[in-house]
Tab-separated table of C-alpha atoms in Angstrom:
chain	number	residue	atom	x	y	z
A	224	MET	CA	-61.822	-14.262	19.118
A	225	PRO	CA	-58.901	-14.243	16.135
A	226	SER	CA	-56.102	-16.591	16.073
A	227	TRP	CA	-53.501	-14.792	17.638
A	228	PRO	CA	-50.288	-14.759	17.376
A	229	PRO	CA	-50.439	-15.713	13.192
A	230	ARG	CA	-49.610	-18.951	12.025
A	231	ALA	CA	-45.958	-20.103	13.987
A	232	SER	CA	-44.538	-20.908	10.323
A	233	ARG	CA	-44.255	-16.998	10.110
A	234	PRO	CA	-44.239	-15.184	13.341
A	235	MET	CA	-42.365	-12.255	11.372
A	236	HIS	CA	-41.153	-11.240	8.177
A	237	PRO	CA	-38.729	-13.795	7.154
A	238	ARG	CA	-36.102	-11.694	5.762
A	239	ARG	CA	-35.714	-9.976	9.006
A	240	ARG	CA	-36.090	-13.015	11.553
A	241	PRO	CA	-32.558	-13.329	13.864
A	242	LYS	CA	-31.169	-17.014	13.832
A	243	SER	CA	-32.953	-17.965	16.886
A	244	GLN	CA	-36.222	-16.963	15.193
A	245	ASN	CA	-35.673	-19.206	12.353
A	246	ALA	CA	-35.011	-21.947	14.435
A	247	TRP	CA	-38.443	-21.141	16.312
A	248	ALA	CA	-40.381	-21.231	13.112
A	249	ARG	CA	-38.467	-24.111	11.677
A	250	ARG	CA	-39.507	-26.153	14.638
A	251	THR	CA	-42.970	-25.004	14.794
A	252	GLU	CA	-43.930	-25.302	11.166
A	253	GLU	CA	-47.302	-26.730	10.608
A	254	VAL	CA	-48.165	-26.338	14.100
A	255	ALA	CA	-51.567	-26.773	15.788
A	256	TRP	CA	-52.742	-23.828	18.093
A	257	GLU	CA	-55.483	-23.658	20.480
A	258	ARG	CA	-56.354	-21.398	23.130
A	259	PHE	CA	-56.034	-23.221	26.316
A	260	ASP	CA	-58.920	-23.201	28.887
A	261	GLY	CA	-56.533	-20.813	31.538
A	262	GLY	CA	-55.738	-18.707	29.050
A	263	ARG	CA	-56.421	-15.448	30.157
A	264	ALA	CA	-56.342	-11.456	28.853
A	265	SER	CA	-57.588	-10.207	25.559
A	266	ALA	CA	-56.794	-11.486	22.442
A	267	HIS	CA	-56.939	-8.143	20.048
A	268	PRO	CA	-53.887	-7.524	18.408
A	269	LEU	CA	-54.174	-3.236	19.217
A	270	GLN	CA	-53.839	-4.675	22.878
A	271	SER	CA	-50.897	-6.167	24.818
A	272	SER	CA	-51.658	-9.890	25.789
A	273	ARG	CA	-50.936	-13.136	27.752
A	274	LEU	CA	-52.237	-15.918	25.902
A	275	LEU	CA	-51.670	-19.516	27.154
A	276	PHE	CA	-51.644	-22.171	24.013
A	277	THR	CA	-51.705	-25.450	23.499
A	278	ALA	CA	-49.728	-26.310	20.336
A	279	ARG	CA	-48.891	-29.762	18.517
A	280	LEU	CA	-45.047	-29.530	17.096
A	281	ARG	CA	-44.014	-31.090	13.963
A	282	THR	CA	-42.084	-34.094	15.878
A	283	GLY	CA	-46.010	-34.594	17.256
A	284	ARG	CA	-44.970	-33.365	20.808
A	285	SER	CA	-47.963	-31.329	22.896
A	286	LEU	CA	-46.488	-28.096	24.214
A	287	LEU	CA	-48.412	-25.660	26.321
A	288	LEU	CA	-46.535	-21.930	25.804
A	289	TYR	CA	-47.541	-18.321	26.723
A	290	VAL	CA	-47.549	-15.653	24.059
A	291	LEU	CA	-46.444	-12.381	26.066
A	292	LEU	CA	-46.961	-9.889	23.458
A	293	GLU	CA	-46.141	-6.149	24.410
A	294	HIS	CA	-47.135	-3.130	22.341
A	295	GLN	CA	-44.155	-0.532	22.669
A	296	SER	CA	-44.690	2.979	20.459
A	297	THR	CA	-41.266	4.159	22.122
A	298	VAL	CA	-37.808	2.872	22.019
A	299	ASP	CA	-36.718	1.666	25.507
A	300	ARG	CA	-33.341	0.951	26.129
A	301	TRP	CA	-34.475	-1.446	29.089
A	302	MET	CA	-37.466	-3.668	27.495
A	303	ALA	CA	-35.059	-6.791	27.661
A	304	LEU	CA	-34.975	-6.477	31.520
A	305	ARG	CA	-38.808	-5.379	31.656
A	306	MET	CA	-39.787	-8.707	29.189
A	307	LEU	CA	-37.763	-10.637	31.769
A	308	ARG	CA	-39.325	-8.995	34.650
A	309	TYR	CA	-42.981	-9.950	32.801
A	310	VAL	CA	-41.695	-13.637	32.303
A	311	VAL	CA	-40.919	-14.390	35.819
A	312	ARG	CA	-44.215	-12.930	37.122
A	313	GLN	CA	-45.682	-15.014	34.937
A	314	VAL	CA	-44.029	-18.192	35.636
A	315	GLU	CA	-44.548	-17.594	39.358
A	316	ARG	CA	-48.283	-16.915	38.625
A	317	TRP	CA	-48.462	-20.546	36.915
A	318	ARG	CA	-46.452	-22.040	40.079
A	319	GLN	CA	-49.458	-20.791	42.323
A	320	GLU	CA	-52.130	-21.433	40.058
A	321	HIS	CA	-50.743	-24.957	39.226
A	322	PRO	CA	-48.910	-26.621	42.192
A	323	GLU	CA	-49.624	-29.963	40.442
A	324	HIS	CA	-47.297	-29.567	37.358
A	325	SER	CA	-43.634	-30.287	38.164
A	326	ARG	CA	-42.300	-28.385	34.947
A	327	LEU	CA	-43.081	-24.559	33.443
A	328	PRO	CA	-44.774	-23.985	30.084
A	329	VAL	CA	-42.806	-22.105	27.335
A	330	ILE	CA	-42.986	-18.217	27.182
A	331	LEU	CA	-42.328	-16.462	24.221
A	332	PRO	CA	-41.961	-12.984	25.022
A	333	LEU	CA	-42.903	-11.114	21.654
A	334	VAL	CA	-42.385	-6.938	21.429
A	335	MET	CA	-44.255	-5.300	18.812
A	336	TYR	CA	-42.944	-1.833	17.861
A	337	HIS	CA	-44.686	0.598	15.863
A	338	GLY	CA	-43.182	3.936	16.704
A	339	PRO	CA	-42.160	7.182	15.053
A	340	GLU	CA	-38.307	7.307	16.333
A	341	GLY	CA	-37.495	4.747	13.498
A	342	ALA	CA	-36.171	1.183	13.417
A	343	TRP	CA	-35.834	-0.385	16.924
A	344	SER	CA	-32.401	0.182	18.106
A	345	ALA	CA	-32.287	-1.181	22.383
A	346	PRO	CA	-30.536	-4.256	23.054
A	347	ARG	CA	-32.764	-7.459	22.619
A	348	ARG	CA	-30.608	-9.959	24.884
A	349	VAL	CA	-30.533	-8.948	28.553
A	350	GLU	CA	-26.728	-9.827	28.903
A	351	ASP	CA	-26.262	-6.729	26.128
A	352	LEU	CA	-26.969	-4.732	29.282
A	353	PHE	CA	-24.476	-5.595	31.494
A	354	GLU	CA	-21.087	-3.342	31.216
A	355	LEU	CA	-18.447	-6.580	30.985
A	356	PRO	CA	-14.887	-6.283	32.907
A	357	GLY	CA	-11.333	-7.347	30.199
A	358	GLU	CA	-9.695	-5.731	28.042
A	359	SER	CA	-10.176	-8.795	25.357
A	360	GLU	CA	-13.522	-10.231	24.000
A	361	GLU	CA	-12.566	-13.336	25.544
A	362	GLU	CA	-12.495	-12.049	28.822
A	363	ARG	CA	-15.309	-10.651	28.653
A	364	GLN	CA	-16.988	-14.170	27.335
A	365	ARG	CA	-15.793	-15.616	30.464
A	366	TRP	CA	-17.659	-13.370	32.403
A	367	ARG	CA	-20.822	-13.215	30.296
A	368	ALA	CA	-21.392	-16.675	31.247
A	369	TRP	CA	-22.158	-15.728	35.132
A	370	VAL	CA	-24.930	-12.979	33.805
A	371	PRO	CA	-28.624	-13.885	33.396
A	372	ARG	CA	-29.381	-14.800	30.239
A	373	PHE	CA	-32.799	-13.811	28.370
A	374	GLU	CA	-33.807	-12.582	24.765
A	375	TYR	CA	-37.344	-11.468	23.283
A	376	LEU	CA	-38.433	-11.708	19.841
A	377	LEU	CA	-38.839	-8.385	18.254
A	378	ASP	CA	-41.789	-7.637	15.668
A	379	ASP	CA	-40.706	-4.310	14.118
A	380	LEU	CA	-43.744	-2.846	11.936
A	381	THR	CA	-42.013	0.601	11.124
A	382	ALA	CA	-39.432	-1.756	8.878
A	383	GLU	CA	-42.250	-3.503	7.185
A	384	ARG	CA	-43.885	-1.986	3.510
A	385	GLU	CA	-47.775	-1.731	3.630
A	386	GLU	CA	-47.647	-4.582	0.706
A	387	ALA	CA	-45.405	-6.997	3.198
A	388	LEU	CA	-48.069	-6.049	6.002
A	389	LYS	CA	-50.966	-7.037	3.869
A	390	ALA	CA	-49.536	-10.134	3.226
A	391	ARG	CA	-48.849	-11.547	6.224
A	392	PRO	CA	-51.084	-14.682	6.888
A	393	GLY	CA	-53.782	-13.771	9.550
A	394	PRO	CA	-57.584	-13.067	9.750
A	395	PRO	CA	-58.775	-9.632	8.671
A	396	LEU	CA	-58.465	-7.815	12.216
A	397	VAL	CA	-54.694	-8.971	12.622
A	398	ARG	CA	-53.887	-7.324	9.090
A	399	LEU	CA	-55.891	-4.214	9.985
A	400	ALA	CA	-54.186	-3.667	13.517
A	401	TRP	CA	-50.984	-4.004	12.002
A	402	LEU	CA	-51.434	-1.793	9.459
A	403	VAL	CA	-53.323	0.646	11.951
A	404	LEU	CA	-49.948	0.488	14.300
A	405	ARG	CA	-47.392	1.111	11.458
A	406	TYR	CA	-49.224	4.109	10.463
A	407	GLY	CA	-50.787	5.420	13.798
A	408	ARG	CA	-48.215	7.272	14.603
A	409	THR	CA	-47.281	9.016	10.892
A	410	GLY	CA	-48.799	11.524	9.013
A	411	GLU	CA	-50.174	9.265	6.448
A	412	LEU	CA	-52.504	7.471	8.405
A	413	ALA	CA	-55.836	9.945	7.465
A	414	ARG	CA	-54.750	9.279	3.825
A	415	LYS	CA	-54.277	5.734	3.768
A	416	LEU	CA	-57.354	4.544	5.718
A	417	PRO	CA	-59.739	4.934	2.861
A	418	GLU	CA	-57.616	2.572	1.029
A	419	TRP	CA	-58.435	-0.085	3.975
A	420	VAL	CA	-62.525	0.066	3.343
A	421	GLY	CA	-61.922	-4.001	2.072
A	422	LEU	CA	-60.667	-4.715	5.585
A	423	PHE	CA	-62.856	-2.762	7.592
A	424	ALA	CA	-65.982	-4.486	5.793
A	425	GLN	CA	-64.186	-8.049	6.591
A	426	VAL	CA	-63.861	-7.052	9.928
A	427	GLN	CA	-67.236	-6.218	10.790
A	428	ALA	CA	-68.255	-9.374	8.811
A	429	ALA	CA	-66.731	-11.734	10.966
A	430	PRO	CA	-67.826	-12.857	14.547
A	431	GLU	CA	-67.882	-10.302	16.550
A	432	GLY	CA	-67.028	-7.947	14.068
A	433	ALA	CA	-68.820	-5.100	15.771
A	434	GLU	CA	-66.638	-5.660	19.047
A	435	HIS	CA	-63.797	-5.651	17.296
A	436	LEU	CA	-64.234	-2.789	15.419
A	437	LEU	CA	-65.018	-0.858	18.030
A	438	VAL	CA	-61.516	-1.243	19.632
A	439	VAL	CA	-60.072	-0.084	16.199
A	440	ILE	CA	-62.151	2.716	16.128
A	441	ARG	CA	-61.058	3.899	19.750
A	442	TYR	CA	-57.511	3.381	19.295
A	443	LEU	CA	-57.979	5.910	15.962
A	444	LEU	CA	-59.683	8.529	17.819
A	445	TRP	CA	-57.277	8.163	20.532
A	446	THR	CA	-54.291	8.603	18.839
A	447	GLY	CA	-54.762	10.318	15.786
A	448	ASP	CA	-55.665	14.245	14.674
A	449	LYS	CA	-58.765	15.571	13.318
A	450	ALA	CA	-57.974	14.463	10.016
A	451	VAL	CA	-57.758	11.108	11.169
A	452	HIS	CA	-61.403	11.155	12.866
A	453	ASN	CA	-62.550	12.658	9.327
A	454	ALA	CA	-61.219	9.766	7.612
A	455	THR	CA	-62.591	7.334	10.005
A	456	GLY	CA	-65.830	8.591	10.059
A	457	GLN	CA	-65.843	8.211	6.287
A	458	VAL	CA	-64.905	4.408	6.416
A	459	LEU	CA	-67.591	3.817	8.734
A	460	HIS	CA	-70.215	5.210	6.226
A	461	SER	CA	-68.594	3.170	4.109
A	462	VAL	CA	-69.204	-0.261	5.397
A	463	LEU	CA	-72.082	0.400	7.966
A	464	ASP	CA	-75.456	2.135	7.370
A	465	GLU	CA	-75.445	5.965	8.602
A	466	GLN	CA	-77.288	5.281	12.142
A	467	ARG	CA	-74.730	2.414	12.878
A	468	ALA	CA	-71.978	4.707	12.035
A	469	GLU	CA	-73.230	7.801	14.288
A	470	GLU	CA	-73.670	5.548	16.994
A	471	LEU	CA	-70.021	4.491	16.831
A	472	MET	CA	-68.402	7.663	16.554
A	473	ARG	CA	-70.645	8.987	19.413
A	474	SER	CA	-69.406	5.498	21.586
A	475	TYR	CA	-68.088	5.525	25.339
A	476	GLY	CA	-64.633	5.280	23.118
A	477	GLU	CA	-65.165	8.627	21.481
A	478	GLU	CA	-66.815	10.370	24.440
A	479	LEU	CA	-64.131	9.475	26.475
A	480	ILE	CA	-61.476	10.143	24.266
A	481	GLU	CA	-62.789	13.743	23.210
A	482	GLN	CA	-63.701	14.421	26.941
A	483	GLY	CA	-59.949	13.609	27.851
A	484	ARG	CA	-58.862	15.831	24.972
A	485	GLN	CA	-61.027	18.613	25.897
A	486	GLN	CA	-59.959	18.718	29.650
A	487	GLY	CA	-56.125	18.673	28.440
A	488	LEU	CA	-56.682	21.752	25.885
A	489	GLU	CA	-58.604	23.400	28.688
A	490	LYS	CA	-55.787	23.309	31.428
A	491	GLY	CA	-52.944	23.358	28.778
A	492	LEU	CA	-54.065	27.518	28.654
A	493	VAL	CA	-53.096	27.483	31.812
A	494	ARG	CA	-50.548	25.076	32.500
A	495	GLY	CA	-48.992	24.648	29.119
A	496	ARG	CA	-50.560	22.454	26.587
A	497	GLU	CA	-48.307	19.418	26.418
A	498	GLU	CA	-49.470	19.290	30.425
A	499	GLY	CA	-53.079	19.748	29.888
A	500	LEU	CA	-53.526	16.955	26.993
A	501	ALA	CA	-51.578	14.863	29.747
A	502	GLN	CA	-53.956	15.580	32.518
A	503	GLY	CA	-56.982	14.864	30.143
A	504	ARG	CA	-55.469	11.663	29.396
A	505	ALA	CA	-54.903	10.658	33.446
A	506	GLU	CA	-58.371	11.727	34.185
A	507	SER	CA	-59.409	9.287	30.959
A	508	ILE	CA	-57.562	6.434	32.694
A	509	LEU	CA	-59.326	7.111	36.282
A	510	ARG	CA	-63.000	6.973	34.393
A	511	ILE	CA	-62.018	3.830	32.690
A	512	LEU	CA	-60.548	2.130	35.818
A	513	ALA	CA	-63.655	3.616	37.725
A	514	PHE	CA	-66.346	2.121	35.190
A	515	ARG	CA	-64.646	-0.894	35.117
A	516	GLY	CA	-64.846	-1.562	39.102
A	517	ILE	CA	-61.290	-1.277	39.590
A	518	HIS	CA	-60.436	0.362	42.999
A	519	VAL	CA	-57.553	3.051	43.233
A	520	GLU	CA	-56.072	4.126	46.356
A	521	GLU	CA	-55.399	7.972	46.739
A	522	ALA	CA	-51.666	7.297	46.455
A	523	ALA	CA	-51.913	5.401	42.901
A	524	ARG	CA	-54.598	7.945	41.896
A	525	GLN	CA	-52.287	10.892	42.804
A	526	ARG	CA	-49.281	8.842	40.916
A	527	ILE	CA	-51.558	8.759	37.740
A	528	LEU	CA	-52.721	12.473	37.309
A	529	ASP	CA	-49.031	13.704	38.078
A	530	CYS	CA	-47.728	11.874	35.174
A	531	THR	CA	-46.524	14.052	32.549
A	532	ASP	CA	-45.357	11.496	30.276
A	533	VAL	CA	-47.811	10.650	27.206
A	534	ASP	CA	-46.277	7.469	26.355
A	535	THR	CA	-46.556	6.355	29.552
A	536	LEU	CA	-50.110	7.574	30.042
A	537	ASP	CA	-50.903	5.690	26.385
A	538	GLY	CA	-49.910	2.522	27.888
A	539	TRP	CA	-51.601	2.430	31.066
A	540	PHE	CA	-54.486	3.450	28.958
A	541	ASP	CA	-54.291	0.517	26.921
A	542	ARG	CA	-53.767	-1.761	29.757
A	543	ALA	CA	-56.499	-0.061	31.814
A	544	LEU	CA	-59.047	-1.269	28.768
A	545	GLN	CA	-58.633	-4.948	29.769
A	546	ALA	CA	-56.594	-5.168	32.894
A	547	THR	CA	-58.049	-6.766	36.016
A	548	THR	CA	-56.003	-5.504	39.125
A	549	LEU	CA	-54.761	-1.663	39.319
A	550	SER	CA	-51.053	-3.152	39.273
A	551	GLU	CA	-51.607	-4.918	36.123
A	552	VAL	CA	-52.071	-1.236	34.672
A	553	LEU	CA	-49.083	0.496	36.473
A	554	ASP	CA	-46.380	-1.867	37.179
A	555	GLY	CA	-47.100	-3.692	33.990
A	556	GLY	CA	-46.851	-0.634	31.757
A	557	ALA	CA	-44.556	2.076	32.902
A	558	HIS	CA	-41.918	3.127	31.283
A	559	ALA	CA	-38.996	3.565	33.427
A	560	SER	CA	-40.190	5.843	36.601
A	561	GLY	CA	-43.580	6.858	34.418
A	562	ARG	CA	-42.953	10.880	35.688
A	563	LYS	CA	-41.674	13.562	34.221
A	564	ASP	CA	-41.638	16.649	36.628
A	565	SER	CA	-43.288	19.931	35.159
């Protein structure tokens, strides 16, 4: 699998790192990263991940740490609270699985934002979500000492130019993923895809390249329009022979996505286009869960089918591709209540 996260000496663009992130970068320069045997979940940069690493700091000290990566396509005001909840769940799981340890591993919570709403604007600190009493800043600061303190790292891809993303350190798959995420929800993706043929070819040539390329293609087919689908096919024909390119374009991922879109469009004639598209995506999620052998009780099944929030469904779909339990899909990726009444 590719190295993820990228080199700790540059976890994100240096011109936009807050002081806390610069401090982390200084402490981890020339750090050595290795996947720990207990690390679980996918390391693919297009998917949310919970990865366990061992690292050696500049001081020579060995450090065990999790990188908790969460993809976000919408600005969520309560993201700090969500990430805190994820961290608490992770340390509780660690305690259950490693009762012999008297200390907890360091957990780095990282949100990667790639939405169409402009720059990220939600608070990054939990304490900023509290309404603190007091007429003066000094009074509010005294109250601030009593509320939970927690801050997540943010990589706002929407604030980066294409050249900056290409210049980031990392294997071809990671750089391609950054570009696809950055432009995936804009009108520029279809035009830019042919410009990245070289990166696609490098991904294909790497170990496990076919598997990683399929994940990228699946993402493009799921999020893209007809123009993106056509551009994706052109890119594949440039880096693969014609037969293999056609096989990928007819892969399980594409069939599932297109089937969901068609079902959504058909039902949209009766119940409205937006609700129909959401219904098709919901049924796609259930098919993935059934294909992966994850049992879905009737209440959970109805919750998925009743959801009309496309962003929530996108999050559930991404998690369904790698989750091992139903709770990881629904509880780990829901936006607020995850529902909108029709």
